[in-house]
mmCIF file of C-alpha atoms in Angstrom:
data_model
loop_
_atom_site.group_PDB
_atom_site.id
_atom_site.type_symbol
_atom_site.label_atom_id
_atom_site.label_comp_id
_atom_site.label_asym_id
_atom_site.label_seq_id
_atom_site.Cartn_x
_atom_site.Cartn_y
_atom_site.Cartn_z
ATOM 1 C CA LYS A 12 0.000 0.000 0.000
ATOM 2 C CA GLN A 13 1.419 3.341 -1.077
ATOM 3 C CA GLU A 14 2.092 5.894 1.642
ATOM 4 C CA VAL A 15 3.280 9.433 0.934
ATOM 5 C CA THR A 16 4.982 11.668 3.482
ATOM 6 C CA GLN A 17 5.898 15.329 3.172
ATOM 7 C CA ILE A 18 8.462 17.181 5.237
ATOM 8 C CA PRO A 19 8.305 19.785 6.641
ATOM 9 C CA ALA A 20 4.627 20.247 7.496
ATOM 10 C CA ALA A 21 5.118 24.007 7.509
ATOM 11 C CA LEU A 22 7.834 26.352 6.327
ATOM 12 C CA SER A 23 8.280 30.105 6.632
ATOM 13 C CA VAL A 24 10.968 31.891 4.631
ATOM 14 C CA PRO A 25 11.846 35.482 3.725
ATOM 15 C CA GLU A 26 11.168 36.640 0.204
ATOM 16 C CA GLY A 27 13.927 35.837 -2.271
ATOM 17 C CA GLU A 28 15.112 32.628 -0.649
ATOM 18 C CA ASN A 29 15.487 29.389 -2.561
ATOM 19 C CA LEU A 30 13.757 26.484 -0.871
ATOM 20 C CA VAL A 31 13.199 22.743 -1.134
ATOM 21 C CA LEU A 32 10.098 20.770 -0.239
ATOM 22 C CA ASN A 33 10.472 17.050 0.334
ATOM 23 C CA CYS A 34 8.210 14.146 -0.493
ATOM 24 C CA SER A 35 8.837 10.447 0.153
ATOM 25 C CA PHE A 36 6.836 7.416 -0.930
ATOM 26 C CA THR A 37 6.973 3.789 0.150
ATOM 27 C CA ASP A 38 6.144 1.977 -3.114
ATOM 28 C CA SER A 39 8.686 2.808 -5.802
ATOM 29 C CA ALA A 40 6.614 1.220 -8.604
ATOM 30 C CA ILE A 41 4.958 4.498 -9.396
ATOM 31 C CA TYR A 42 3.430 5.465 -12.736
ATOM 32 C CA ASN A 43 4.000 9.152 -12.141
ATOM 33 C CA LEU A 44 4.331 11.720 -9.386
ATOM 34 C CA GLN A 45 2.530 15.035 -9.372
ATOM 35 C CA TRP A 46 3.009 18.242 -7.390
ATOM 36 C CA PHE A 47 0.012 20.463 -6.677
ATOM 37 C CA ARG A 48 -0.557 23.842 -5.109
ATOM 38 C CA GLN A 49 -3.599 24.608 -2.972
ATOM 39 C CA ASP A 50 -4.549 28.119 -1.908
ATOM 40 C CA PRO A 51 -6.757 28.542 1.184
ATOM 41 C CA GLY A 52 -10.357 27.610 0.434
ATOM 42 C CA LYS A 53 -9.535 26.666 -3.134
ATOM 43 C CA GLY A 54 -9.118 23.525 -5.187
ATOM 44 C CA LEU A 55 -5.838 22.045 -6.398
ATOM 45 C CA THR A 56 -3.705 23.459 -9.191
ATOM 46 C CA SER A 57 -1.309 21.085 -10.917
ATOM 47 C CA LEU A 58 2.274 22.367 -10.965
ATOM 48 C CA LEU A 59 4.453 19.595 -12.328
ATOM 49 C CA LEU A 60 4.042 15.954 -13.332
ATOM 50 C CA ILE A 61 7.032 13.612 -13.520
ATOM 51 C CA GLN A 62 6.649 10.327 -15.355
ATOM 52 C CA SER A 63 8.337 7.278 -13.844
ATOM 53 C CA SER A 64 10.915 7.309 -16.662
ATOM 54 C CA GLN A 65 11.876 10.927 -15.980
ATOM 55 C CA ARG A 66 14.175 12.361 -13.334
ATOM 56 C CA GLU A 67 12.992 15.963 -13.280
ATOM 57 C CA GLN A 68 10.619 18.524 -14.681
ATOM 58 C CA THR A 69 10.937 22.300 -14.743
ATOM 59 C CA SER A 70 8.424 25.096 -15.052
ATOM 60 C CA GLY A 71 9.613 28.647 -14.535
ATOM 61 C CA ARG A 72 11.025 28.970 -11.016
ATOM 62 C CA LEU A 73 9.900 25.450 -10.097
ATOM 63 C CA ASN A 74 11.919 22.287 -10.506
ATOM 64 C CA ALA A 75 10.760 18.868 -9.381
ATOM 65 C CA SER A 76 13.009 15.834 -9.192
ATOM 66 C CA LEU A 77 12.219 12.157 -8.857
ATOM 67 C CA ASP A 78 14.398 9.365 -7.484
ATOM 68 C CA LYS A 79 12.383 6.156 -7.581
ATOM 69 C CA SER A 80 15.115 3.992 -6.077
ATOM 70 C CA SER A 81 15.148 6.018 -2.879
ATOM 71 C CA GLY A 82 11.417 6.779 -2.971
ATOM 72 C CA ARG A 83 11.882 10.532 -2.967
ATOM 73 C CA SER A 84 10.827 13.629 -4.833
ATOM 74 C CA THR A 85 11.766 17.237 -4.193
ATOM 75 C CA LEU A 86 10.190 20.484 -5.299
ATOM 76 C CA TYR A 87 12.689 23.315 -5.606
ATOM 77 C CA ILE A 88 11.372 26.879 -5.673
ATOM 78 C CA ALA A 89 13.851 29.530 -6.738
ATOM 79 C CA ALA A 90 13.724 33.154 -5.621
ATOM 80 C CA SER A 91 10.559 32.714 -3.578
ATOM 81 C CA GLN A 92 7.859 35.398 -3.645
ATOM 82 C CA PRO A 93 4.950 36.186 -1.285
ATOM 83 C CA GLY A 94 2.618 34.923 -4.014
ATOM 84 C CA ASP A 95 4.148 31.470 -3.607
ATOM 85 C CA SER A 96 2.511 31.198 -0.181
ATOM 86 C CA ALA A 97 0.202 28.181 -0.303
ATOM 87 C CA THR A 98 0.061 24.523 0.624
ATOM 88 C CA TYR A 99 2.072 22.259 -1.653
ATOM 89 C CA LEU A 100 0.956 18.662 -2.069
ATOM 90 C CA CYS A 101 2.746 15.785 -3.700
ATOM 91 C CA ALA A 102 0.889 12.730 -4.916
ATOM 92 C CA ALA A 103 2.040 9.364 -6.218
ATOM 93 C CA HIS A 104 0.139 7.443 -8.853
ATOM 94 C CA ASN A 105 0.538 3.663 -8.842
ATOM 95 C CA LEU A 106 -1.116 1.600 -11.511
ATOM 96 C CA ASP A 107 -3.485 -1.233 -10.744
ATOM 97 C CA ALA A 108 -5.782 -3.394 -12.852
ATOM 98 C CA GLN A 109 -8.244 -0.528 -13.153
ATOM 99 C CA GLY A 110 -5.750 2.258 -13.778
ATOM 100 C CA GLY A 111 -4.813 3.370 -10.305
ATOM 101 C CA LYS A 112 -5.247 6.534 -8.299
ATOM 102 C CA LEU A 113 -3.262 9.344 -6.667
ATOM 103 C CA ILE A 114 -2.201 8.965 -3.060
ATOM 104 C CA PHE A 115 -1.465 12.311 -1.428
ATOM 105 C CA GLY A 116 0.916 13.467 1.244
ATOM 106 C CA GLN A 117 -0.309 15.732 4.028
ATOM 107 C CA GLY A 118 1.197 18.776 2.365
ATOM 108 C CA THR A 119 3.703 21.493 3.254
ATOM 109 C CA GLU A 120 2.249 24.865 4.170
ATOM 110 C CA LEU A 121 4.594 27.513 2.813
ATOM 111 C CA SER A 122 4.636 31.119 3.926
ATOM 112 C CA VAL A 123 6.908 33.600 2.130
ATOM 113 C CA LYS A 124 7.327 36.824 4.084
ATOM 114 C CA PRO A 125 7.852 40.139 2.249
ATOM 115 C CA GLY B 14 -15.932 21.494 -20.838
ATOM 116 C CA ALA B 15 -12.789 23.463 -20.202
ATOM 117 C CA GLY B 16 -12.391 22.225 -16.659
ATOM 118 C CA VAL B 17 -13.883 19.995 -13.995
ATOM 119 C CA SER B 18 -17.104 21.470 -12.683
ATOM 120 C CA GLN B 19 -18.560 20.677 -9.270
ATOM 121 C CA SER B 20 -21.877 21.670 -7.799
ATOM 122 C CA PRO B 21 -22.968 22.969 -5.451
ATOM 123 C CA SER B 22 -19.911 24.915 -4.304
ATOM 124 C CA ASN B 23 -21.283 25.049 -0.776
ATOM 125 C CA LYS B 24 -23.876 22.891 0.951
ATOM 126 C CA VAL B 25 -25.212 23.171 4.481
ATOM 127 C CA THR B 26 -27.408 20.305 5.592
ATOM 128 C CA GLU B 27 -28.978 19.052 8.773
ATOM 129 C CA LYS B 28 -27.662 15.937 10.432
ATOM 130 C CA GLY B 29 -29.508 12.877 9.177
ATOM 131 C CA LYS B 30 -30.400 14.302 5.766
ATOM 132 C CA ASP B 31 -29.142 12.886 2.466
ATOM 133 C CA VAL B 32 -27.003 14.983 0.119
ATOM 134 C CA GLU B 33 -25.933 14.651 -3.501
ATOM 135 C CA LEU B 34 -22.771 16.194 -4.872
ATOM 136 C CA ARG B 35 -22.231 16.492 -8.599
ATOM 137 C CA CYS B 36 -19.089 16.377 -10.722
ATOM 138 C CA ASP B 37 -18.878 17.151 -14.425
ATOM 139 C CA PRO B 38 -15.454 16.009 -15.702
ATOM 140 C CA ILE B 39 -13.429 17.225 -18.651
ATOM 141 C CA SER B 40 -14.897 15.901 -21.872
ATOM 142 C CA GLY B 41 -13.013 12.830 -23.068
ATOM 143 C CA HIS B 42 -11.372 12.053 -19.747
ATOM 144 C CA THR B 43 -11.749 8.361 -19.051
ATOM 145 C CA ALA B 44 -11.144 8.415 -15.305
ATOM 146 C CA LEU B 45 -12.998 10.260 -12.542
ATOM 147 C CA TYR B 46 -12.001 10.413 -8.890
ATOM 148 C CA TRP B 47 -13.572 11.603 -5.648
ATOM 149 C CA TYR B 48 -11.475 12.789 -2.705
ATOM 150 C CA ARG B 49 -12.353 14.275 0.662
ATOM 151 C CA GLN B 50 -10.371 16.905 2.538
ATOM 152 C CA SER B 51 -11.256 17.510 6.149
ATOM 153 C CA LEU B 52 -10.163 20.672 7.948
ATOM 154 C CA GLY B 53 -6.387 20.782 8.188
ATOM 155 C CA GLN B 54 -6.039 17.310 6.671
ATOM 156 C CA GLY B 55 -4.639 15.894 3.460
ATOM 157 C CA LEU B 56 -6.708 14.460 0.651
ATOM 158 C CA GLU B 57 -8.414 11.180 1.402
ATOM 159 C CA PHE B 58 -9.255 8.961 -1.572
ATOM 160 C CA LEU B 59 -12.890 7.870 -1.739
ATOM 161 C CA ILE B 60 -13.698 6.226 -5.082
ATOM 162 C CA TYR B 61 -12.687 6.231 -8.713
ATOM 163 C CA PHE B 62 -14.170 5.245 -12.054
ATOM 164 C CA GLN B 63 -12.131 4.160 -15.075
ATOM 165 C CA GLY B 64 -13.975 3.690 -18.338
ATOM 166 C CA ASN B 65 -16.466 0.839 -18.167
ATOM 167 C CA SER B 66 -14.607 -1.031 -15.402
ATOM 168 C CA ALA B 67 -16.138 -1.604 -12.004
ATOM 169 C CA PRO B 68 -15.305 1.360 -9.746
ATOM 170 C CA ASP B 69 -12.651 1.163 -7.036
ATOM 171 C CA LYS B 70 -14.712 1.838 -3.905
ATOM 172 C CA SER B 71 -11.959 0.967 -1.461
ATOM 173 C CA GLY B 72 -11.814 4.452 0.058
ATOM 174 C CA LEU B 73 -15.473 4.921 0.921
ATOM 175 C CA PRO B 74 -15.612 5.356 4.723
ATOM 176 C CA SER B 75 -18.985 3.684 5.276
ATOM 177 C CA ASP B 76 -21.983 2.253 3.478
ATOM 178 C CA ARG B 77 -23.675 5.639 3.786
ATOM 179 C CA PHE B 78 -21.449 6.778 0.925
ATOM 180 C CA SER B 79 -22.085 5.790 -2.680
ATOM 181 C CA ALA B 80 -21.281 7.150 -6.107
ATOM 182 C CA GLU B 81 -22.291 6.559 -9.663
ATOM 183 C CA ARG B 82 -21.104 7.733 -13.023
ATOM 184 C CA THR B 83 -23.701 7.898 -15.730
ATOM 185 C CA GLY B 84 -22.829 7.458 -19.383
ATOM 186 C CA GLY B 85 -19.130 7.613 -18.596
ATOM 187 C CA SER B 86 -19.399 11.311 -17.846
ATOM 188 C CA VAL B 87 -21.171 13.059 -14.956
ATOM 189 C CA SER B 88 -20.769 11.564 -11.494
ATOM 190 C CA THR B 89 -22.860 11.939 -8.358
ATOM 191 C CA LEU B 90 -21.559 11.264 -4.845
ATOM 192 C CA THR B 91 -24.391 10.539 -2.420
ATOM 193 C CA ILE B 92 -24.076 10.646 1.355
ATOM 194 C CA GLN B 93 -27.032 9.206 3.231
ATOM 195 C CA ARG B 94 -28.001 10.108 6.804
ATOM 196 C CA THR B 95 -25.245 12.698 7.054
ATOM 197 C CA GLN B 96 -23.212 12.988 10.236
ATOM 198 C CA GLN B 97 -21.174 15.917 11.524
ATOM 199 C CA GLU B 98 -17.939 14.077 10.776
ATOM 200 C CA ASP B 99 -18.925 14.122 7.104
ATOM 201 C CA SER B 100 -18.260 17.873 7.048
ATOM 202 C CA ALA B 101 -15.400 18.420 4.623
ATOM 203 C CA VAL B 102 -14.509 19.648 1.164
ATOM 204 C CA TYR B 103 -15.311 17.021 -1.449
ATOM 205 C CA LEU B 104 -13.052 17.264 -4.481
ATOM 206 C CA CYS B 105 -13.535 15.640 -7.849
ATOM 207 C CA ALA B 106 -10.830 15.111 -10.456
ATOM 208 C CA SER B 107 -10.634 13.639 -13.919
ATOM 209 C CA SER B 108 -7.779 12.370 -16.043
ATOM 210 C CA PHE B 109 -7.108 10.715 -19.349
ATOM 211 C CA GLN B 110 -6.035 7.192 -18.424
ATOM 212 C CA GLY B 111 -4.264 8.373 -15.288
ATOM 213 C CA TYR B 112 -1.981 10.847 -16.985
ATOM 214 C CA GLY B 113 -2.277 14.154 -15.123
ATOM 215 C CA TYR B 114 -5.207 15.012 -12.949
ATOM 216 C CA THR B 115 -7.396 18.111 -13.159
ATOM 217 C CA PHE B 116 -9.321 18.972 -10.024
ATOM 218 C CA GLY B 117 -12.562 20.845 -9.603
ATOM 219 C CA SER B 118 -12.974 23.624 -7.047
ATOM 220 C CA GLY B 119 -14.767 21.307 -4.656
ATOM 221 C CA THR B 120 -17.989 21.241 -2.689
ATOM 222 C CA ARG B 121 -17.754 22.434 0.908
ATOM 223 C CA LEU B 122 -20.193 20.345 2.924
ATOM 224 C CA THR B 123 -21.230 21.450 6.391
ATOM 225 C CA VAL B 124 -23.439 19.185 8.478
ATOM 226 C CA VAL B 125 -25.138 21.008 11.356
#
């Protein structure tokens, strides 16, 4: 059974800092791994999706890496801004006979101070 | 449609009443998922539908919860005899064969 853990649960940084959010998963036979952002009271916005055959994906100031052998993914945010403040969720997708589903971590609540 | 649509956006109901939550997925997406997010908690998987296969109901917390997907498109999540612990945001997502998920804005359910 897949379990996903995110560390830290909360993070507060000054504007401009580079930061790393960590995600670990117990079952390395993943189909893909996806990072989401959730603003308070809102739904989820997809940030990056890494296929099992890939090692990283980049979008603007965001870079996500995937190491299946160690069961880890990181989300790197460069030059953080107050607008980056949100909860960041990682989710692992394992295939099963029906297609599979995403299993989420508890999230990291990020606060970027001006 | 352009995105995943959920209705209603907010629902307040009395304990013991039944509620229906609706999800309209992206056209052409084969898979549809329901998740629940309680206050301050992560996303809890409830149920998913993939094409014409039997749904994976392994996440439904009790037999008061059920869901159906009609015509491979719109889905309805039904909660019977609601309890206060059912209060949460119910999120729906769709994907094309598991590649990338798009979430709706959710239905905030409050049981009083």
